[in-house]
Amino acid sequence: MAKKSRKQQSGGTPATVALTAAGVAYTVHAYDHDPAHPSYGEEAAEAMGVSPDRVFKTLVAEVDGALTVAVVPVAGQLDLKALAAAVGGKRAAMADPALAERTTGYVRGGISPLGQRKRLPTVLDASASDHVTICVSAGRRGLEVELSPGDLTELTHAVLAPIGRA
């Protein structure tokens, strides 16, 4: 996996800067984003030629009124009840997109679980551990970062739980 130079780090996203600062091995995958594509995650998987079960989308939900990050495969959906249970909550609903953007510092379709403006509780779908590496947004549309699920879990202090469904 590629190690980034200082010049690349200074021009990176908050996500890649955080990865570099942590000394984590990662690879950046850039592709031309098509605004007309119906799914950011599926577009990323297709553009990179990676199985959709290895490309994970970052979603922001409210669990009992508190913002929480859910990272699930793009091939499936988030199970809101399972997310609530994973963080000891009762109810979960998708967060207002504008609030998610303000809180994380990223735009929809480019929200990364890494380098967020405010650290939020994070839950990573347990299926991530089935793979040596997974891809998540690197902080903008058309840019993904590939890293080990263990490194992602450690850097985000994520809980691993079965929160995705087909």
mmCIF file of C-alpha atoms in Angstrom, residues 2-151:
data_model
loop_
_atom_site.group_PDB
_atom_site.id
_atom_site.type_symbol
_atom_site.label_atom_id
_atom_site.label_comp_id
_atom_site.label_asym_id
_atom_site.label_seq_id
_atom_site.Cartn_x
_atom_site.Cartn_y
_atom_site.Cartn_z
ATOM 1 C CA ALA A 2 1.200 3.474 -0.802
ATOM 2 C CA LYS A 3 2.709 5.707 1.801
ATOM 3 C CA LYS A 4 1.982 9.376 1.168
ATOM 4 C CA SER A 5 4.619 12.084 0.961
ATOM 5 C CA ARG A 6 4.398 15.309 2.970
ATOM 6 C CA LYS A 7 3.375 17.195 -0.206
ATOM 7 C CA GLN A 8 0.509 14.759 -0.854
ATOM 8 C CA GLN A 9 -0.509 14.935 2.795
ATOM 9 C CA SER A 10 -0.780 18.722 2.800
ATOM 10 C CA GLY A 11 -3.013 18.582 -0.285
ATOM 11 C CA GLY A 12 -5.120 15.698 0.988
ATOM 12 C CA THR A 13 -8.485 15.545 2.643
ATOM 13 C CA PRO A 14 -8.897 15.508 6.428
ATOM 14 C CA ALA A 15 -9.345 11.714 6.101
ATOM 15 C CA THR A 16 -6.043 11.128 4.279
ATOM 16 C CA VAL A 17 -4.235 13.590 6.539
ATOM 17 C CA ALA A 18 -5.522 11.639 9.587
ATOM 18 C CA LEU A 19 -4.403 8.330 8.073
ATOM 19 C CA THR A 20 -0.960 9.676 7.271
ATOM 20 C CA ALA A 21 -0.585 11.187 10.742
ATOM 21 C CA ALA A 22 -1.523 7.833 12.287
ATOM 22 C CA GLY A 23 1.076 6.026 10.158
ATOM 23 C CA VAL A 24 -1.554 3.689 8.746
ATOM 24 C CA ALA A 25 -1.024 1.915 5.408
ATOM 25 C CA TYR A 26 -3.650 2.929 2.873
ATOM 26 C CA THR A 27 -4.230 3.370 -0.831
ATOM 27 C CA VAL A 28 -6.167 6.212 -2.430
ATOM 28 C CA HIS A 29 -8.429 5.450 -5.400
ATOM 29 C CA ALA A 30 -9.622 8.420 -7.466
ATOM 30 C CA TYR A 31 -12.265 8.246 -10.169
ATOM 31 C CA ASP A 32 -14.384 10.666 -12.167
ATOM 32 C CA HIS A 33 -17.607 11.218 -10.234
ATOM 33 C CA ASP A 34 -20.783 11.309 -12.324
ATOM 34 C CA PRO A 35 -23.372 13.546 -10.588
ATOM 35 C CA ALA A 36 -26.148 11.726 -12.491
ATOM 36 C CA HIS A 37 -25.268 8.311 -10.993
ATOM 37 C CA PRO A 38 -28.072 7.171 -8.658
ATOM 38 C CA SER A 39 -25.748 5.739 -5.966
ATOM 39 C CA TYR A 40 -22.433 7.195 -4.786
ATOM 40 C CA GLY A 41 -21.295 3.869 -3.335
ATOM 41 C CA GLU A 42 -22.234 1.719 -6.310
ATOM 42 C CA GLU A 43 -20.572 4.260 -8.584
ATOM 43 C CA ALA A 44 -17.362 3.946 -6.539
ATOM 44 C CA ALA A 45 -17.416 0.144 -6.665
ATOM 45 C CA GLU A 46 -17.998 0.138 -10.435
ATOM 46 C CA ALA A 47 -15.348 2.780 -11.123
ATOM 47 C CA MET A 48 -12.722 0.982 -9.036
ATOM 48 C CA GLY A 49 -13.659 -2.516 -10.211
ATOM 49 C CA VAL A 50 -14.117 -3.604 -6.585
ATOM 50 C CA SER A 51 -16.860 -5.891 -5.309
ATOM 51 C CA PRO A 52 -19.671 -3.833 -3.682
ATOM 52 C CA ASP A 53 -19.345 -5.933 -0.509
ATOM 53 C CA ARG A 54 -15.840 -4.433 -0.014
ATOM 54 C CA VAL A 55 -16.897 -0.821 -0.598
ATOM 55 C CA PHE A 56 -18.534 0.713 2.468
ATOM 56 C CA LYS A 57 -20.729 3.798 2.674
ATOM 57 C CA THR A 58 -20.676 6.179 5.601
ATOM 58 C CA LEU A 59 -24.104 7.165 6.881
ATOM 59 C CA VAL A 60 -24.994 9.515 9.711
ATOM 60 C CA ALA A 61 -27.995 8.642 11.862
ATOM 61 C CA GLU A 62 -29.514 9.925 15.074
ATOM 62 C CA VAL A 63 -29.735 7.386 17.861
ATOM 63 C CA ASP A 64 -31.909 8.644 20.699
ATOM 64 C CA GLY A 65 -31.108 12.187 19.519
ATOM 65 C CA ALA A 66 -27.319 11.719 19.301
ATOM 66 C CA LEU A 67 -25.534 11.662 15.944
ATOM 67 C CA THR A 68 -23.907 8.312 15.204
ATOM 68 C CA VAL A 69 -21.891 7.123 12.205
ATOM 69 C CA ALA A 70 -22.768 3.824 10.521
ATOM 70 C CA VAL A 71 -20.384 2.237 8.013
ATOM 71 C CA VAL A 72 -22.058 -0.469 5.910
ATOM 72 C CA PRO A 73 -21.430 -2.193 2.565
ATOM 73 C CA VAL A 74 -22.821 -0.309 -0.422
ATOM 74 C CA ALA A 75 -24.373 -3.592 -1.580
ATOM 75 C CA GLY A 76 -26.860 -3.452 1.308
ATOM 76 C CA GLN A 77 -28.760 -1.143 3.605
ATOM 77 C CA LEU A 78 -28.423 0.097 7.152
ATOM 78 C CA ASP A 79 -30.585 -1.683 9.730
ATOM 79 C CA LEU A 80 -31.555 1.228 11.994
ATOM 80 C CA LYS A 81 -32.789 -1.030 14.823
ATOM 81 C CA ALA A 82 -29.485 -2.916 14.811
ATOM 82 C CA LEU A 83 -27.557 0.369 14.831
ATOM 83 C CA ALA A 84 -29.501 1.601 17.855
ATOM 84 C CA ALA A 85 -28.880 -1.684 19.664
ATOM 85 C CA ALA A 86 -25.152 -1.583 18.848
ATOM 86 C CA VAL A 87 -24.741 1.707 20.738
ATOM 87 C CA GLY A 88 -27.180 0.899 23.535
ATOM 88 C CA GLY A 89 -29.980 3.060 22.151
ATOM 89 C CA LYS A 90 -33.647 2.511 21.524
ATOM 90 C CA ARG A 91 -34.482 4.474 18.354
ATOM 91 C CA ALA A 92 -32.523 5.400 15.279
ATOM 92 C CA ALA A 93 -33.399 7.492 12.240
ATOM 93 C CA MET A 94 -31.335 8.933 9.439
ATOM 94 C CA ALA A 95 -29.903 12.331 10.363
ATOM 95 C CA ASP A 96 -30.816 15.504 8.525
ATOM 96 C CA PRO A 97 -28.312 15.704 5.622
ATOM 97 C CA ALA A 98 -27.434 19.356 6.339
ATOM 98 C CA LEU A 99 -26.729 18.519 10.002
ATOM 99 C CA ALA A 100 -24.598 15.528 8.952
ATOM 100 C CA GLU A 101 -22.584 17.745 6.605
ATOM 101 C CA ARG A 102 -22.089 20.521 9.185
ATOM 102 C CA THR A 103 -21.078 18.092 11.913
ATOM 103 C CA THR A 104 -18.687 15.942 9.887
ATOM 104 C CA GLY A 105 -17.260 18.692 7.673
ATOM 105 C CA TYR A 106 -17.934 16.619 4.560
ATOM 106 C CA VAL A 107 -20.578 16.755 1.815
ATOM 107 C CA ARG A 108 -23.133 14.021 1.202
ATOM 108 C CA GLY A 109 -21.645 11.313 -0.964
ATOM 109 C CA GLY A 110 -18.205 12.218 0.354
ATOM 110 C CA ILE A 111 -18.631 11.720 4.110
ATOM 111 C CA SER A 112 -15.686 9.756 5.438
ATOM 112 C CA PRO A 113 -15.644 7.970 8.785
ATOM 113 C CA LEU A 114 -12.120 9.418 9.188
ATOM 114 C CA GLY A 115 -11.017 12.986 9.890
ATOM 115 C CA GLN A 116 -14.461 14.279 10.785
ATOM 116 C CA ARG A 117 -14.814 17.778 12.226
ATOM 117 C CA LYS A 118 -16.429 16.301 15.353
ATOM 118 C CA ARG A 119 -15.709 12.729 16.427
ATOM 119 C CA LEU A 120 -18.967 10.799 16.519
ATOM 120 C CA PRO A 121 -19.686 7.321 17.880
ATOM 121 C CA THR A 122 -19.068 4.934 14.987
ATOM 122 C CA VAL A 123 -20.353 1.451 14.210
ATOM 123 C CA LEU A 124 -18.734 -0.630 11.463
ATOM 124 C CA ASP A 125 -20.721 -3.504 10.000
ATOM 125 C CA ALA A 126 -19.274 -6.809 11.173
ATOM 126 C CA SER A 127 -18.961 -8.025 7.551
ATOM 127 C CA ALA A 128 -15.930 -5.731 7.199
ATOM 128 C CA SER A 129 -13.875 -8.286 9.121
ATOM 129 C CA ASP A 130 -14.453 -10.779 6.267
ATOM 130 C CA HIS A 131 -12.029 -8.751 4.113
ATOM 131 C CA VAL A 132 -8.317 -7.979 4.253
ATOM 132 C CA THR A 133 -9.063 -4.436 3.091
ATOM 133 C CA ILE A 134 -12.188 -2.355 2.548
ATOM 134 C CA CYS A 135 -12.802 0.956 0.813
ATOM 135 C CA VAL A 136 -14.477 3.985 2.386
ATOM 136 C CA SER A 137 -14.840 7.576 1.266
ATOM 137 C CA ALA A 138 -11.642 9.572 1.493
ATOM 138 C CA GLY A 139 -13.608 12.755 2.084
ATOM 139 C CA ARG A 140 -14.950 13.833 -1.261
ATOM 140 C CA ARG A 141 -16.973 12.436 -4.122
ATOM 141 C CA GLY A 142 -14.756 10.518 -6.511
ATOM 142 C CA LEU A 143 -12.125 9.638 -3.908
ATOM 143 C CA GLU A 144 -11.955 6.432 -1.879
ATOM 144 C CA VAL A 145 -9.382 5.135 0.552
ATOM 145 C CA GLU A 146 -8.581 1.435 0.950
ATOM 146 C CA LEU A 147 -7.381 0.231 4.342
ATOM 147 C CA SER A 148 -7.699 -2.691 6.726
ATOM 148 C CA PRO A 149 -10.925 -2.967 8.726
ATOM 149 C CA GLY A 150 -8.811 -3.228 11.879
ATOM 150 C CA ASP A 151 -7.109 0.101 11.197
#
